C-alpha positions as MATLAB code, in Angstrom:
seq = 'MHTFPAGPATRRLAHVLNVSLERLRGTGPRGRITLEDVVRAHESTIVAGGPAKLPPLPDFADITELEEVRKDYNRRADASVAKVTLTAIAVKATVAVLKEFPRFNSSVDLEQQRLIYKNYYHVGIAVDTEHGLVVPVIRNADRKHIADIAAEIQDFAARARERKRDVKESQGATFTISNQ';
ca = [
      62.342  -20.559  -62.725;
      58.707  -21.114  -63.637;
      56.617  -18.020  -64.304;
      52.909  -17.834  -63.790;
      50.722  -15.915  -66.233;
      49.991  -12.624  -64.508;
      50.365   -8.965  -65.417;
      52.628   -6.510  -63.565;
      49.783   -5.027  -61.498;
      48.678   -8.498  -60.434;
      52.233   -9.477  -59.510;
      52.658   -6.280  -57.482;
      49.389   -6.847  -55.607;
      50.374  -10.450  -54.884;
      53.694   -9.224  -53.501;
      52.037   -6.542  -51.338;
      49.423   -8.967  -49.988;
      51.988  -11.748  -49.572;
      50.090  -14.131  -51.870;
      52.100  -16.796  -53.671;
      51.204  -16.914  -57.386;
      52.357  -20.520  -57.690;
      49.425  -21.660  -55.558;
      46.788  -19.906  -57.621;
      44.741  -21.102  -60.542;
      44.015  -18.174  -62.835;
      40.459  -17.472  -63.923;
      41.420  -15.116  -66.734;
      41.902  -15.956  -70.415;
      44.297  -18.902  -70.899;
      44.558  -19.358  -67.141;
      45.934  -15.875  -66.531;
      45.956  -14.898  -62.846;
      43.802  -11.812  -62.302;
      43.720   -9.159  -59.585;
      40.474  -10.747  -58.364;
      42.218  -14.138  -58.030;
      44.872  -12.563  -55.803;
      42.296  -10.735  -53.670;
      40.217  -13.941  -53.268;
      43.322  -15.867  -52.202;
      44.228  -13.167  -49.702;
      40.705  -13.046  -48.280;
      40.574  -16.833  -47.901;
      43.861  -16.697  -45.961;
      42.378  -14.136  -43.580;
      39.150  -16.133  -43.133;
      41.147  -19.287  -42.477;
      43.065  -17.470  -39.756;
      46.311  -17.518  -41.666;
      48.845  -14.749  -41.730;
      47.360  -11.484  -42.917;
      50.509   -9.493  -43.524;
      49.328   -6.118  -44.675;
      51.795   -3.443  -45.690;
      52.430   -0.729  -43.114;
      50.507    2.495  -43.521;
      52.464    5.335  -45.105;
      53.828    8.132  -42.981;
      51.057   10.653  -43.687;
      52.524   14.063  -44.529;
      52.395   16.910  -42.066;
      52.131   20.053  -44.203;
      52.513   22.572  -41.391;
      55.849   23.867  -42.724;
      54.594   23.890  -46.305;
      51.567   25.935  -45.254;
      53.838   28.423  -43.444;
      56.044   28.807  -46.537;
      52.945   29.277  -48.715;
      51.524   31.960  -46.417;
      54.901   33.718  -46.207;
      55.216   33.690  -50.016;
      51.742   35.184  -50.372;
      52.514   37.907  -47.795;
      55.680   38.911  -49.657;
      54.237   38.638  -53.173;
      53.170   41.665  -55.133;
      49.438   42.375  -54.730;
      48.912   41.887  -58.479;
      50.150   38.275  -58.309;
      47.599   35.522  -57.681;
      47.740   33.945  -54.239;
      49.493   30.575  -54.267;
      47.134   27.845  -53.093;
      47.700   24.289  -51.941;
      46.107   23.181  -55.222;
      48.763   25.053  -57.221;
      51.437   23.417  -55.074;
      49.793   20.030  -55.652;
      49.989   20.589  -59.421;
      53.740   21.246  -59.228;
      54.252   18.269  -56.916;
      52.243   16.075  -59.283;
      54.474   17.069  -62.190;
      57.573   16.142  -60.182;
      56.090   12.719  -59.418;
      55.033   12.180  -63.044;
      58.576   12.899  -64.168;
      59.912   10.356  -61.706;
      57.258    7.747  -62.590;
      56.513    8.289  -66.304;
      54.157    5.313  -66.562;
      51.559    7.432  -64.753;
      51.858   10.071  -67.483;
      50.979    7.673  -70.249;
      47.966    6.296  -72.037;
      47.141    2.850  -73.341;
      46.840    2.082  -77.037;
      44.521   -0.929  -76.836;
      44.818   -1.684  -80.539;
      48.594   -2.026  -80.421;
      48.652   -3.085  -76.748;
      51.299   -0.612  -75.695;
      51.809    2.375  -73.453;
      52.227    5.780  -75.011;
      54.468    7.892  -72.799;
      53.707   11.612  -72.814;
      56.582   14.082  -72.774;
      54.295   16.922  -71.715;
      52.433   17.535  -68.476;
      48.827   18.724  -68.783;
      47.376   18.397  -65.277;
      43.599   18.389  -64.843;
      42.100   19.630  -61.594;
      38.676   18.246  -60.679;
      36.641   21.117  -59.248;
      33.110   20.871  -57.898;
      31.074   23.965  -58.794;
      27.453   24.917  -58.269;
      26.964   23.895  -61.916;
      28.566   20.450  -61.491;
      32.042   18.956  -61.728;
      34.481   20.640  -64.093;
      38.091   19.760  -64.808;
      40.245   22.658  -65.983;
      43.556   21.585  -67.490;
      46.801   23.358  -66.658;
      48.762   22.824  -69.864;
      52.535   22.435  -69.740;
      52.477   22.705  -65.954;
      56.124   21.696  -65.845;
      57.098   24.955  -67.575;
      55.015   27.276  -65.408;
      55.833   29.076  -62.190;
      53.616   28.135  -59.280;
      52.145   31.677  -59.185;
      51.166   31.372  -62.865;
      49.436   28.071  -62.125;
      47.586   29.713  -59.229;
      46.493   32.548  -61.532;
      45.187   30.084  -64.135;
      43.223   28.183  -61.504;
      41.791   31.428  -60.109;
      40.821   32.656  -63.602;
      39.196   29.365  -64.539;
      37.227   29.247  -61.277;
      35.887   32.767  -61.839;
      34.831   31.981  -65.404;
      33.303   28.644  -64.335;
      31.117   30.451  -61.777;
      29.938   32.804  -64.545;
      29.556   29.891  -66.999;
      32.003   31.563  -69.367;
      34.442   28.717  -69.791;
      35.450   26.981  -72.999;
      34.996   23.205  -73.134;
      38.458   22.906  -74.732;
      39.948   24.040  -71.413;
      38.812   20.731  -69.923;
      40.323   18.488  -72.578;
      43.698   16.846  -73.008;
      44.816   16.207  -69.432;
      47.578   13.626  -69.092;
      46.791   13.273  -65.380;
      44.004   14.586  -63.139;
      44.048   15.442  -59.440;
      41.165   16.097  -57.064;
      40.900   17.411  -53.545;
      37.737   15.396  -52.905;
];
């Protein structure tokens, strides 16, 4: 079996777009097939009227039941406990996904050309404020109850509005989410 010089992301894109790597001439270093090469090949197939087999759209999630559970939890919770928000739920869901797909909770060491897998989950949350975009980091989100995450988010938002936040609170995320 002959292999063609292409990275994993390029191979995956070629598979998704139904582009055969054996027909491509790579434009990258040493003839490596790039993402752009795959996209160009796919676009030329569409222009030529060839098969444009695109992957099916995902089944977009209906969160009606989740929203009902969230509201019910908040109704039953003690008044001193922060209200659970969809953002807090998204943080917990993100951690579950990162545990299942650890490559997304990693960083690249360009010098040694390797992935560094993180065994901790510091989730950043991009928040647009009247003072600009800020990204508070929920540290060790995997070890926190969803209500504690909600309380941290609520506290950070209040301090961000008053410009009383510490820059260190926005550093060290292993993954960042946004509702934008």
